[in-house]
Each structure stands twice: as structure tokens, then as C-alpha cells.
Amino acid sequence: MRVLVVGSGGREHAIVWKLAQSPDVKEIYCAPGNPGIAQLATCLPIGVTDIVELADFAEKMKVDLTVVGPELPLTLGLVDELSKRRLLAFGPNKLAAELEGSKVFSKAFMRKYDIPTPEAEVCTTRAEAENAVKTLGLPCVFKADGLAAGKGVVIVRDEADRDKALKLFFGERVFGSAGDRVLIERCISGDEVSFMVLCDGERALPLATAKDYKRVFDGDRGPNTGGMGGHSPSVFVDAATAREILIDIVNPTLRGMAEEGRPFRGVLYVGLMLENGMKPYVLEYNVRFGDPETQCMLIRMEDDLLPYLLGSARGKFEEGAKPAWKKEAGAAVVLSAEGYPGPFERGKPIEGIEDATAEDGVFVFHAGTAKSADGKLVTAGGRVLVVAARARGLSGALALAVRGAEKIRFDGKHFRRDMGTKAMEILRERTGSGLS
Ligand code: GLY
């Protein structure tokens, strides 16, 4: 089979890495890819938003399956364009991708289908937003309706934060048309978890649980990022909670989307808050694999990824399909550029990847890297590399990933060392050790 993977991050590198192990995959293309992906696939100079060019390539090269990594091409209708040409694609079509593409749509959808989610109001003016904050109280969360490259969510804890958020959303209008409508949501506290399922329009197959850490600094301090690392299993979601999430959230979502004429195929990633460690509330839906959750999850996947992606794209999983997972835990540590998620410099030479991967169980996925004019590997993004590690027990996997992260060198390298601290406390309470 010929497969085209769309995207250029650590998530897409992990997907390409996993598909390259499939006996049925003969050729992999990636648009646009990155230098790490280029070691496994043919990278193409086509951007993720070049919908017609991507479909032209898939048609010309008789690509058997296109796997769409990021949300933007999904919301722009890449899957629809491919389907129009009778080409198979993994991911939701444009109508179904609105679950992530519009927070106003997804909130209204959850209300209609009785899916637990924090109370919220939709505002289009500053005056409406001021009233919404009064009604909902502080703390609350301002969310731009449309896609904002992971930056459209602002937590408002006090009056100073409120004034800053009002200025950002309604004065400076930093989110452009994505911020034409703003959702103001009651803030709930607890443990934030990611729950990903593969969907074929009707059925959901849960993937291994994973947890990501979004704050840039140790101790969950500093601004939110796309994710500084994570681990799988999540630990925060036990079997009973996973069942509750499936019954109360995932299944009604799939039924509701089908009823709305938007059957959902692809990965449904539900971002949840477990209030008081117990009741799950949906904070957001994403319509693609999480990054870096995918990296720590895929290194644990026992079986071939391809048949699951094909089943989802065709609208029917094989009978009895159920992904199997290695017993070992997976961890991911993101190496970011100094200043990220704010402004950062590019072009810093990177060394030490071979040292890091020399240790058994360590994998390095490229995210924001490029080749310089003289062929050297350099930094080219905020999240530069992801060091993933698989080992016995969560503490072992996390320690191995941190050890790998230490071996890689570039100017301004930053990474978190404390991920999983609370997860390991929970494990210790549960089992009397941090090893499971
Ligand atoms: N790790 C968060 C996300 O993929 O959206």
C-alpha cells in the first residue's frame, strides 16, 4: 500500500514510524514532513493547507490511504476533497471536524445531547462578555470559537486577568475571525485527562490512555503550550472511569453526530476534567491524535496501526478489532526552544540524538527541526524534538525519557523533569509502589 501522511510534527513522525513497521505498507509519503520523517518516508514540498495540491498528489500517485495529522486541513475539507475523488482518507470530513473547528458548535452539540460539560455563554461583544463573567463568576475561561493554533484559551482568575482577556479578545482582537464569537465557560478544577478513541462513524475503539502536561515549567507553572510531555497509561483514568467516559460521553457523541448527519470517522480526542478526581466533564473535543500523547501511546502499541486506520476510513472496523498494548509504560519529554510558547529563535544546531537513541527503549521524534543550507540539523520550531521512552513502569519510562533529553544539545534547550510526579503518587497509593 501507498500511504500519504499529512503534517510535520512529532505526532506525524510517530505515525510514520509506526506505519513503516506494517508489512502491508510499501511506500510512505509525507507532506511536508521534517528531517526525522525524511529518514522513513519521501517528504513532499506541499503544505498542510494546500488541499487541492495534496489531493492532486494522492490521485496522481494512486495513494491507497491518506492519514491527516493536524486539525486545520480537516476543518478545511481535505477528507471531503479526497472522497470526491474516491480516495480513502483517515480523519473526519469538514462537517464532523467542526467538533474541534468551532467551540460554539461543540458546546451547543453537547447541550443538545446531554453530554456533561461546564456551563458557558457565547459572546460577540465586550458588554456581553462582561455580563457573562458576572453571571458565571470567577475563575472562568475565555475561548475563541475557531482554531487559534492552541492559543485561543485564556484562564481568568481575577479582575486583572478579566480586563486583560477583554482587551485581548474584544480590543486587540488577536484571534482575528476565530475570535468573532467567544465562549466564556465556568472554570472547573480537577485532573485534566486526554481520552482518545478511533471511530468508524458508529463504533469507538479506545486507545491506550495517555496524559499530557501543558504548562511550560516544572510544577505546572507558566503559560500553556501544545504539550510539554506526557505518559501512557494515564493513571488518572481507571477502568471504571474509562467505562463511564465511553458510556456517558463517547457513545452519545457518536450517536449525536450521526443524527446530525455528521458521522464521525477518525480519532476523537476528548479533553476532560475529572472534577474532584471523579466526574468527567468535557472541556473540548479534538478531531485528531494528541501531540505528544500519540508519541508515548504509539510506542506501546503491540499490533499494526494500518488496519485500524483503514477500518476507520472505510467506515467499518474489522470484526473483533481491539488494539493491543505492551505492558511497559511510555513517556514523552518535549525539548522546546527558549522562549516558547512566546517568541523564540530558530536555526540552533542540534547534536546528541544518536547518543540519546543508543539506549534501549528510547525513540526521538522530530517536531520543529530543519536542515540548514550546509546540511546540519537545526531548530525550526517552538517544540523541537520529542524524546519518547518505553520501560517497565511509569517511573522507569519517565526517567529514561529524561535521560535521553539530557543527552541532546542545542542552545536554549528547555524541558520539564517533573512530569508524572502526581501520577506516581497515585500509583504508590494504589499499589504501594511506583512501578505499575
Ligand atoms: N496535547 C494536546 C493536544 O494535542 O491538543
XYZ file of C-alpha atoms and ligand atoms in Angstrom:
441
model
C 0.000 0.000 0.000
C 0.991 3.589 -0.574
C 0.252 5.896 2.323
C 0.393 9.696 2.483
C 0.706 11.261 5.938
C -0.143 14.966 6.175
C 1.695 17.039 8.793
C 5.169 17.886 10.044
C 5.243 17.406 13.808
C 6.313 14.818 16.363
C 2.856 13.244 16.132
C 3.237 12.695 12.384
C 6.788 11.353 12.869
C 5.402 8.782 15.333
C 2.567 7.835 12.919
C 5.052 7.405 10.052
C 7.379 5.403 12.341
C 4.543 3.055 13.298
C 3.189 2.666 9.739
C 6.705 1.950 8.443
C 6.603 -1.256 10.535
C 3.438 -2.502 8.821
C 4.064 -5.429 6.434
C 1.357 -4.005 4.154
C 2.878 -0.549 3.767
C 5.237 -0.426 0.809
C 5.697 3.306 0.429
C 5.136 6.314 2.670
C 4.923 9.946 1.578
C 4.673 12.815 3.999
C 3.600 16.394 3.283
C 5.513 18.379 4.263
C 7.277 16.163 6.852
C 10.516 17.043 8.633
C 14.135 15.782 8.663
C 13.302 12.921 11.062
C 10.370 11.774 8.937
C 12.608 12.013 5.838
C 14.576 9.023 7.181
C 11.442 6.853 6.785
C 9.338 8.495 4.078
C 9.528 10.642 0.952
C 8.812 14.207 2.059
C 6.905 16.494 -0.300
C 7.020 20.283 -0.525
C 3.252 20.612 -0.080
C 1.800 22.496 2.897
C -0.952 21.055 5.095
C -3.452 23.690 3.909
C -2.799 23.099 0.189
C -5.910 20.957 -0.113
C -6.098 20.704 -3.904
C -2.350 20.035 -4.281
C -2.495 17.285 -1.636
C -5.460 15.634 -3.362
C -3.790 16.027 -6.790
C -0.708 14.234 -5.455
C -2.747 11.423 -3.864
C -4.660 10.951 -7.109
C -1.595 11.049 -9.353
C 0.417 8.625 -7.206
C -2.574 6.332 -6.576
C -2.197 6.701 -2.818
C -4.247 3.999 -1.054
C -4.726 5.878 2.224
C -4.144 9.483 3.298
C -3.713 9.971 7.048
C -4.371 13.549 8.133
C -2.434 14.590 11.253
C -3.393 18.177 12.184
C -6.847 19.708 12.606
C -6.507 22.559 10.116
C -6.621 20.513 6.872
C -9.538 18.543 8.366
C -11.562 21.693 9.034
C -10.643 22.951 5.556
C -12.160 19.834 3.975
C -9.165 17.730 2.881
C -11.066 14.492 3.548
C -14.043 15.791 1.518
C -11.758 16.667 -1.413
C -10.166 13.201 -1.318
C -13.563 11.467 -1.018
C -14.829 13.447 -4.025
C -12.019 11.786 -5.972
C -12.854 8.366 -4.488
C -9.659 8.305 -2.438
C -9.589 6.813 1.049
C -8.674 9.137 3.931
C -8.307 8.733 7.684
C -9.916 11.619 9.579
C -13.302 13.334 9.819
C -14.835 15.306 6.969
C -15.361 19.050 7.253
C -18.801 18.807 8.880
C -17.598 16.342 11.529
C -14.364 18.291 12.115
C -16.477 21.191 13.357
C -16.418 19.457 16.743
C -12.934 20.981 17.055
C -13.254 23.766 14.481
C -15.997 25.598 16.373
C -16.219 25.679 20.150
C -19.661 27.278 19.856
C -20.857 24.348 17.719
C -19.405 21.746 20.080
C -20.871 23.390 23.191
C -24.349 23.555 21.587
C -23.947 19.928 20.462
C -23.045 18.778 23.984
C -26.036 20.608 25.442
C -28.379 19.064 22.876
C -27.144 15.520 23.530
C -26.810 15.867 27.285
C -23.060 15.386 27.374
C -21.567 16.682 30.640
C -19.676 19.930 30.037
C -19.193 23.122 32.073
C -21.797 25.853 31.697
C -20.871 28.591 29.202
C -22.158 31.644 27.339
C -21.479 32.756 23.773
C -20.454 36.416 23.446
C -19.861 38.623 20.439
C -19.322 41.968 22.212
C -17.344 43.226 25.173
C -20.577 44.138 27.014
C -21.919 40.594 26.612
C -18.598 39.205 27.849
C -18.636 41.464 30.948
C -22.150 40.241 31.748
C -21.159 36.603 31.183
C -18.250 36.945 33.633
C -20.658 38.418 36.222
C -23.116 35.553 35.719
C -20.571 32.714 35.689
C -18.274 34.209 38.320
C -14.509 33.944 38.646
C -12.498 31.938 37.802
C -13.726 31.414 34.244
C -12.228 30.610 30.848
C -12.328 32.672 27.631
C -12.225 30.533 24.482
C -12.016 31.761 20.888
C -14.652 29.957 18.812
C -12.368 28.991 15.930
C -8.927 27.423 15.622
C -6.200 29.602 17.129
C -3.117 27.365 16.932
C -3.639 26.223 20.538
C -3.510 29.789 21.867
C -7.204 30.700 21.971
C -7.889 29.639 25.570
C -7.264 32.082 28.430
C -7.913 31.330 32.101
C -9.316 34.313 34.005
C -8.715 34.082 37.743
C -9.258 37.643 38.953
C -10.347 41.085 37.814
C -6.930 41.978 36.400
C -6.994 38.789 34.254
C -10.544 39.618 33.180
C -9.544 43.097 31.967
C -6.559 41.652 30.086
C -8.741 38.985 28.444
C -11.427 41.508 27.469
C -8.740 43.658 25.831
C -7.161 40.667 24.053
C -10.420 39.236 22.701
C -12.523 42.369 22.078
C -9.995 45.256 21.892
C -6.909 43.942 20.132
C -8.887 41.077 18.548
C -5.703 38.998 18.456
C -7.552 35.882 17.274
C -8.965 37.553 14.145
C -12.108 35.889 12.785
C -11.504 32.852 15.061
C -12.455 35.228 17.890
C -15.609 36.695 16.304
C -17.514 34.607 18.807
C -16.089 33.927 22.249
C -17.197 31.197 24.606
C -16.955 32.119 28.283
C -17.018 28.989 30.400
C -17.268 28.205 34.086
C -13.878 27.034 35.314
C -13.858 23.637 36.952
C -10.885 22.200 38.730
C -9.554 18.690 38.969
C -7.316 16.472 36.877
C -7.220 17.144 33.146
C -7.060 13.988 31.041
C -6.995 13.104 27.351
C -9.149 10.216 26.139
C -8.678 9.114 22.531
C -10.829 6.684 20.570
C -10.716 5.524 16.961
C -14.113 5.850 15.267
C -15.693 4.383 12.135
C -18.840 6.527 12.230
C -20.680 4.171 14.598
C -18.222 2.358 16.834
C -15.430 3.623 19.058
C -12.263 1.674 19.853
C -10.499 3.168 22.876
C -6.775 3.735 22.523
C -4.385 3.352 25.434
C -4.956 6.128 27.958
C -2.466 8.977 27.977
C -1.910 12.179 29.901
C -0.212 15.336 28.681
C 1.314 18.223 30.643
C 0.557 21.572 29.064
C 2.318 24.139 31.272
C 5.783 25.122 30.160
C 7.597 24.890 33.529
C 8.017 22.279 36.249
C 5.357 22.317 38.933
C 2.691 23.079 36.287
C 3.741 26.712 36.227
C 3.911 29.201 33.357
C 1.772 29.529 30.241
C 0.004 26.686 28.455
C 1.771 25.097 25.489
C 0.748 22.480 22.928
C 2.088 19.962 25.474
C 5.494 19.579 27.131
C 5.309 15.836 27.542
C 3.166 13.041 28.781
C 2.840 9.408 29.634
C 0.771 6.357 28.839
C -1.082 4.872 30.633
C -2.654 7.967 32.085
C -3.127 6.571 35.644
C -5.792 9.278 36.221
C -8.338 7.201 34.268
C -9.020 3.798 35.811
C -11.120 1.094 34.136
C -14.375 2.264 35.783
C -13.821 5.889 34.745
C -12.925 4.792 31.208
C -16.232 2.901 31.029
C -18.118 5.942 32.303
C -16.421 8.155 29.687
C -17.392 5.702 26.940
C -20.997 5.368 28.049
C -21.742 8.975 29.056
C -19.582 10.852 26.595
C -18.095 8.960 23.641
C -21.120 6.860 22.621
C -23.611 9.761 22.845
C -21.166 11.881 20.841
C -21.018 9.322 18.034
C -24.804 8.818 18.080
C -25.412 12.572 18.134
C -23.001 13.258 15.288
C -24.669 10.543 13.192
C -28.101 12.042 13.965
C -26.831 15.472 12.909
C -25.763 13.996 9.558
C -22.102 14.333 10.536
C -20.977 10.744 11.212
C -17.572 10.838 12.861
C -14.638 8.873 11.464
C -11.043 9.260 12.591
C -9.669 9.932 16.063
C -11.941 11.574 18.562
C -9.828 13.087 21.319
C -11.920 14.150 24.274
C -10.239 16.634 26.594
C -11.788 16.061 30.031
C -11.641 17.415 33.512
C -12.230 14.869 36.242
C -13.891 17.098 38.827
C -12.810 16.137 42.335
C -10.977 13.262 40.740
C -14.277 11.657 39.813
C -16.931 13.060 37.497
C -15.769 13.600 33.882
C -16.719 16.870 32.133
C -15.809 17.600 28.514
C -13.654 20.714 28.158
C -13.104 20.296 24.432
C -13.129 17.877 21.558
C -10.209 17.459 19.196
C -10.643 15.605 15.945
C -7.097 14.256 15.560
C -4.408 12.467 17.548
C -2.978 14.388 20.519
C 0.593 15.601 20.441
C 2.637 14.402 22.412
C 0.118 11.829 23.722
C 0.405 9.928 20.422
C 4.159 9.519 20.744
C 4.000 7.866 24.187
C 0.948 5.835 23.179
C 2.145 4.509 19.791
C 5.447 3.222 21.171
C 3.261 0.942 23.333
C 1.056 -0.339 20.510
C 1.524 -4.067 20.054
C -0.239 -4.578 16.748
C -0.226 -2.985 13.299
C -1.784 0.502 13.168
C -2.731 0.265 9.477
C -5.844 -1.996 9.708
C -7.367 0.329 12.329
C -6.823 3.417 10.176
C -8.215 1.594 7.129
C -11.271 0.371 9.070
C -11.989 3.880 10.275
C -11.526 5.403 6.804
C -13.787 2.760 5.209
C -16.489 3.274 7.829
C -16.274 -0.219 9.317
C -13.749 -1.718 11.680
C -12.914 -5.369 11.230
C -14.968 -7.736 13.379
C -13.368 -8.088 16.823
C -10.885 -5.230 16.235
C -9.335 -4.200 19.546
C -5.898 -2.559 19.772
C -3.399 -4.413 21.972
C -0.822 -2.665 24.125
C 2.540 -3.589 25.565
C 2.618 -3.888 29.341
C 5.508 -1.443 29.521
C 4.752 2.233 30.101
C 5.517 5.030 27.642
C 6.710 8.545 28.388
C 7.431 11.588 26.246
C 9.528 14.635 27.057
C 9.351 17.617 24.706
C 12.525 19.614 24.096
C 11.471 23.183 23.356
C 13.218 26.351 22.240
C 13.979 29.088 24.782
C 11.030 31.495 24.946
C 8.396 29.016 23.729
C 5.355 29.383 23.804
C 6.272 33.056 23.277
C 8.709 34.254 20.605
C 11.789 32.044 20.102
C 14.828 31.870 17.836
C 15.393 29.253 15.139
C 18.485 27.832 13.458
C 20.345 26.469 16.534
C 22.448 23.393 15.664
C 21.210 20.157 17.273
C 23.534 17.379 18.474
C 23.307 14.200 20.509
C 20.283 12.428 19.001
C 22.343 9.291 18.327
C 23.591 9.262 21.941
C 20.006 9.501 23.167
C 18.680 6.679 20.977
C 21.647 4.417 21.759
C 19.856 3.369 24.941
C 17.275 0.581 24.514
C 13.693 1.804 24.557
C 14.447 5.433 23.624
C 12.934 6.981 20.478
C 13.445 10.532 19.233
C 10.669 12.107 17.164
C 11.313 15.346 15.305
C 8.853 18.228 15.637
C 10.353 21.653 14.816
C 13.609 20.743 13.059
C 15.077 21.608 9.656
C 18.248 21.124 7.648
C 20.420 24.223 7.280
C 21.961 25.224 3.934
C 25.081 23.217 4.840
C 23.043 20.116 5.737
C 23.191 20.433 9.545
C 20.180 19.637 11.705
C 18.891 22.859 13.316
C 15.934 24.016 15.396
C 12.967 25.350 13.413
C 10.038 25.495 15.821
C 8.909 26.013 19.409
C 8.618 22.310 20.142
C 11.829 20.959 18.610
C 12.079 17.250 19.468
C 10.194 14.681 21.498
C 12.158 12.064 23.405
C 9.884 9.074 23.977
C 10.821 6.106 26.112
C 9.326 2.713 26.866
C 10.239 0.855 30.026
C 8.844 -1.233 32.833
C 6.690 1.075 34.970
C 5.876 4.724 34.633
C 8.761 5.904 36.770
C 11.193 3.857 34.643
C 9.816 5.253 31.365
C 9.865 8.847 32.635
C 13.420 8.543 33.967
C 14.586 7.007 30.679
C 12.975 9.812 28.638
C 14.577 12.477 30.856
C 17.964 10.738 30.498
C 17.549 10.830 26.706
C 16.541 14.510 26.843
C 19.710 15.340 28.785
C 21.898 13.846 26.043
C 20.558 16.100 23.283
C 22.149 19.522 22.929
C 21.077 22.807 21.370
C 21.302 26.415 22.535
C 18.341 27.367 24.721
C 17.077 23.762 25.150
C 14.298 23.529 27.712
C 12.373 20.545 29.022
C 10.347 19.524 32.052
C 11.702 16.994 34.508
C 8.772 16.666 36.871
C 6.092 15.093 34.714
C 4.282 12.187 36.243
C 5.024 13.202 39.837
C 1.356 13.209 40.825
C 0.638 10.121 38.694
C 3.327 8.232 40.585
C 1.908 9.365 43.931
C -1.454 7.966 42.840
C 0.210 4.709 41.819
C 2.040 4.467 45.119
C -1.245 4.918 46.987
C -2.914 2.297 44.768
C -0.231 -0.338 44.680
C 2.315 0.505 47.303
C 4.939 1.084 44.564
C 5.515 3.468 41.650
C 6.198 0.723 39.205
C 2.952 -0.292 37.597
N -1.543 17.696 23.725
C -2.655 18.468 23.438
C -3.183 18.387 22.090
O -2.745 17.602 21.271
O -4.105 19.130 21.779
